């Protein structure tokens, strides 16, 4: 749900800009995906599974806690994707079985780890592609 401007980040790094205080400037809410999730939330439980970041920052900048049923952060859990335990903890907290879940991530290694657990896992490449795949998996007409 959060887009990161990696090009701007790389440019700033090459120019020697200290990014420690600027990280939030690279993040924006993917409004198209957000609107889709708002439509799906009455029908499905929605969780975020974040490597990096913090609950406070996501709530302050994006009010993410209001958009989802569950937020899981690797820093709070002490484990991160692609460790199977973080997926299993998330499923347990949502009260769903792996085959009932759909997971989306931009890193193939995280998608593969979820698939190994029996989760419907999709590799995010762009918004149009992932929305089409989500609609297909969830059997939602376009």
Coordinates of C-alpha atoms in Angstrom, one line a residue:
X1 CA 0.0 0.0 0.0
X2 CA 3.0 2.3 0.3
X3 CA 5.0 3.3 -2.8
X4 CA 8.6 4.1 -2.3
X5 CA 10.4 6.5 -4.8
X6 CA 13.6 4.4 -5.1
X7 CA 14.9 6.6 -7.9
X8 CA 14.8 9.7 -5.7
X9 CA 16.3 7.7 -2.9
X10 CA 19.2 6.6 -5.1
X11 CA 19.8 10.1 -6.4
X12 CA 20.0 11.5 -2.9
X13 CA 22.4 8.8 -1.9
X14 CA 24.6 9.4 -4.9
X15 CA 24.6 13.2 -4.0
X16 CA 25.6 12.4 -0.4
X17 CA 22.3 13.6 1.0
X18 CA 21.8 12.3 4.6
X19 CA 18.6 10.3 4.3
X20 CA 18.2 9.4 7.9
X21 CA 15.7 12.2 8.5
X22 CA 14.3 12.1 4.9
X23 CA 13.0 8.6 4.7
X24 CA 9.4 9.6 5.0
X25 CA 9.7 11.9 2.0
X26 CA 10.3 8.8 -0.3
X27 CA 7.0 7.1 0.8
X28 CA 3.5 7.8 -0.6
X29 CA 0.2 6.0 -0.2
X30 CA -0.8 4.1 -3.3
X31 CA -4.3 5.6 -3.5
X32 CA -5.6 3.2 -6.2
X33 CA -4.6 0.2 -4.1
X34 CA -5.9 1.8 -1.0
X35 CA -9.3 2.5 -2.6
X36 CA -9.5 -1.2 -3.6
X37 CA -8.7 -2.3 -0.1
X38 CA -11.4 0.0 1.4
X39 CA -13.9 -1.7 -0.9
X40 CA -12.7 -5.2 0.1
X41 CA -12.5 -4.5 3.9
X42 CA -16.1 -5.2 4.6
X43 CA -15.7 -8.6 2.9
X44 CA -12.2 -9.6 4.0
X45 CA -9.8 -9.2 6.9
X46 CA -6.8 -7.1 5.8
X47 CA -3.4 -7.1 7.4
X48 CA 0.0 -5.5 6.7
X49 CA 3.2 -7.4 7.2
X50 CA 6.0 -4.9 7.3
X51 CA 9.8 -5.4 7.2
X52 CA 11.0 -2.1 8.5
X53 CA 9.1 1.0 9.6
X54 CA 7.2 1.4 12.7
X55 CA 3.5 1.3 13.8
X56 CA 3.7 4.9 15.0
X57 CA 5.2 6.2 11.7
X58 CA 2.6 4.4 9.6
X59 CA -0.2 5.6 11.8
X60 CA 1.0 9.2 11.9
X61 CA 1.7 9.5 8.2
X62 CA -0.9 7.3 6.6
X63 CA -3.4 6.3 9.4
X64 CA -2.7 2.8 8.4
X65 CA -4.1 1.3 11.5
X66 CA -7.5 2.6 10.5
X67 CA -7.3 1.0 7.1
X68 CA -6.5 -2.6 8.1
X69 CA -7.5 -5.1 10.7
X70 CA -4.0 -6.0 11.7
X71 CA -0.5 -4.5 11.4
X72 CA 2.5 -6.8 12.0
X73 CA 6.0 -5.3 12.1
X74 CA 9.2 -7.3 12.0
X75 CA 10.8 -5.1 14.7
X76 CA 8.0 -5.9 17.1
X77 CA 8.1 -9.6 16.3
X78 CA 11.8 -10.2 16.2
X79 CA 11.5 -12.0 12.9
X80 CA 10.9 -10.9 9.4
X81 CA 9.8 -12.1 6.0
X82 CA 10.7 -14.6 4.5
X83 CA 10.8 -16.4 7.9
X84 CA 7.7 -18.7 7.9
X85 CA 7.0 -17.9 11.5
X86 CA 5.9 -14.3 10.7
X87 CA 3.4 -15.5 8.2
X88 CA 2.0 -18.1 10.5
X89 CA 1.7 -15.6 13.4
X90 CA -0.2 -13.2 11.1
X91 CA -2.5 -16.0 9.9
X92 CA -3.2 -17.1 13.5
X93 CA -4.0 -13.5 14.6
X94 CA -6.4 -13.1 11.7
X95 CA -7.9 -16.5 12.4
X96 CA -7.5 -17.8 8.9
X97 CA -5.9 -20.8 7.3
X98 CA -3.1 -20.4 4.7
X99 CA -5.3 -21.5 1.8
X100 CA -7.8 -18.7 2.8
X101 CA -5.2 -16.0 2.6
X102 CA -3.9 -13.8 -0.2
X103 CA -0.5 -12.3 0.3
X104 CA 1.1 -9.5 -1.9
X105 CA 4.7 -8.5 -1.8
X106 CA 7.2 -6.8 -4.2
X107 CA 10.0 -9.3 -3.3
X108 CA 9.9 -12.7 -5.0
X109 CA 11.6 -14.4 -2.0
X110 CA 8.8 -13.3 0.3
X111 CA 6.2 -14.4 -2.2
X112 CA 7.8 -17.8 -2.6
X113 CA 8.0 -18.3 1.2
X114 CA 4.3 -17.6 1.5
X115 CA 3.5 -20.0 -1.3
X116 CA 5.4 -22.7 0.4
X117 CA 3.0 -22.4 3.3
X118 CA 0.0 -22.7 1.0
X119 CA -0.9 -19.0 0.9
X120 CA -2.1 -17.5 -2.4
X121 CA 0.9 -15.3 -2.9
X122 CA 1.2 -12.7 -5.6
X123 CA 4.3 -10.8 -6.8
X124 CA 3.6 -7.0 -7.0
X125 CA 5.1 -5.4 -10.1
X126 CA 2.7 -2.6 -10.6
X127 CA -0.7 -1.5 -9.4
X128 CA -2.7 -2.5 -12.6
X129 CA -1.1 -6.0 -12.6
X130 CA -1.7 -6.6 -8.9
X131 CA -5.3 -5.4 -9.0
X132 CA -6.0 -7.7 -12.0
X133 CA -4.5 -10.7 -10.1
X134 CA -6.3 -9.9 -6.9
X135 CA -9.6 -9.7 -8.7
X136 CA -8.9 -13.0 -10.4
X137 CA -7.9 -14.8 -7.1
X138 CA -10.9 -13.3 -5.3
X139 CA -13.2 -13.9 -8.2
X140 CA -14.3 -10.2 -8.4
X141 CA -15.5 -8.9 -11.8
X142 CA -13.5 -6.1 -13.2

